[in-house]
Steps between C-alpha positions, in 0.01 A plus 500: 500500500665834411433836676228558294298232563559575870435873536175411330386258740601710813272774346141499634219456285312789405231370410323431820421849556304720222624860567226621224569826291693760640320846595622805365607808675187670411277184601623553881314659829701828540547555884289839513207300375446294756181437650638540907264528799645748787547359890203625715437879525585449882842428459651765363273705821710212745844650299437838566388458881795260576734723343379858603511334854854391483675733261324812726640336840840504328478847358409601850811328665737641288324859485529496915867352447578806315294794635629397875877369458651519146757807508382715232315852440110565515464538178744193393269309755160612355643443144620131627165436617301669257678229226483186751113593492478519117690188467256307739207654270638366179567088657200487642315669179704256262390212755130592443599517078715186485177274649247648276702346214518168643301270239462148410308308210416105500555355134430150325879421556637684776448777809656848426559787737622882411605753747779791541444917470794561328672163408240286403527120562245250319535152640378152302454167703377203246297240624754247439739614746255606789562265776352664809276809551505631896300763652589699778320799743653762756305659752463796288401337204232266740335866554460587137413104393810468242693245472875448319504208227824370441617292224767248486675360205692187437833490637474861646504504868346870522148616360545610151180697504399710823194651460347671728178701603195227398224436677468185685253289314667628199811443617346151613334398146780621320731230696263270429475523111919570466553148658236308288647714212837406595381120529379469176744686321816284675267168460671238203345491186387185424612572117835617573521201697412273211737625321786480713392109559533446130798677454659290773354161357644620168 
């Protein structure tokens, strides 16, 4: 047998799987298009309040810090505080901003999730490599009835998809129907098994 003969034989067989006609460019989903639904209208609320609470205890801290020890002028002081206030403004204003654009959308093949303000960040989990799907509730999401789903992939030991901000029996159906998804999408096809028999036999 030559080397030929033997690099062919190591090669799989390609015809097992039917890839079908490629798409074109102009035949695929552009991102902006994407049908998404938005997190529950009290999350972004839960954002602000968490973050106005802490950023404003900080800013207040540091404003004290510097209007009763630091060793410069009134109007250096006033100036200092006067941008440590501003700055606390614009975080917890961006926090409020950055969870309105927190979306997701559940497709025939696969669970996608889009968030950022300025650096946006779209995330696709297929079916076939969901293993796991965990929800989880703090104390201050338990007030507002939200719940965090997380998503875990095969061979990835942290969430691949965090979303945040649902509401419970959402949140609860939703980890219902990504698992059976996820079971019948990673479930062997009987044809592709066939095949494989038959190719082995051969």
């Amino acid at each position: 047998m030559n080397d030929i003969d033997h690099q062919n034989q190591s090669l799989p067989n390609t015809d097992i799987y039917q890839h079908g006609e490629p798409l074109h460019p102009q035949q695929l989903t552009p991102l902006t298009e994407l049908v998404l639904t938005h997190v529950d209208n009290n999350y972004p609320k839960l954002q602000l309040y968490f973050a106005g609470t802490v950023y404003s205890l900080i800013a207040t801290i540091v404003c004290l810090a510097i209007g009763f020890i630091a060793p410069f002028s009134v109007t250096a002081k006033l100036l200092l505080i006067l941008f440590i206030l501003i700055l606390a403004a614009l975080i917890i204003r961006l926090t409020y901003l950055k969870a309105l654009t927190i979306c997701y959308g559940i497709f025939k093949d696969e669970l996608i999730m889009r968030q950022g303000l300025i650096w946006m960040s779209t995330t696709a989990l297929p079916y076939t490599r969901l293993q796991h799907v965990n929800l989880s509730q703090g104390p201050l999401e338990r007030q507002y009835q939200l719940v965090t789903l997380k998503c875990f992939s095969a061979g990835s030991g942290e969430a691949e998809i965090h979303l945040p901000g649902l509401n419970a029996d959402i949140a609860e159906h939703l980890r219902q129907h990504l698992m059976h998804q996820a079971a019948e999408n990673q479930a062997p096809d009987p044809k592709m098994m066939t095949a494989t028999l038959d190719s082995i036999h051969e």
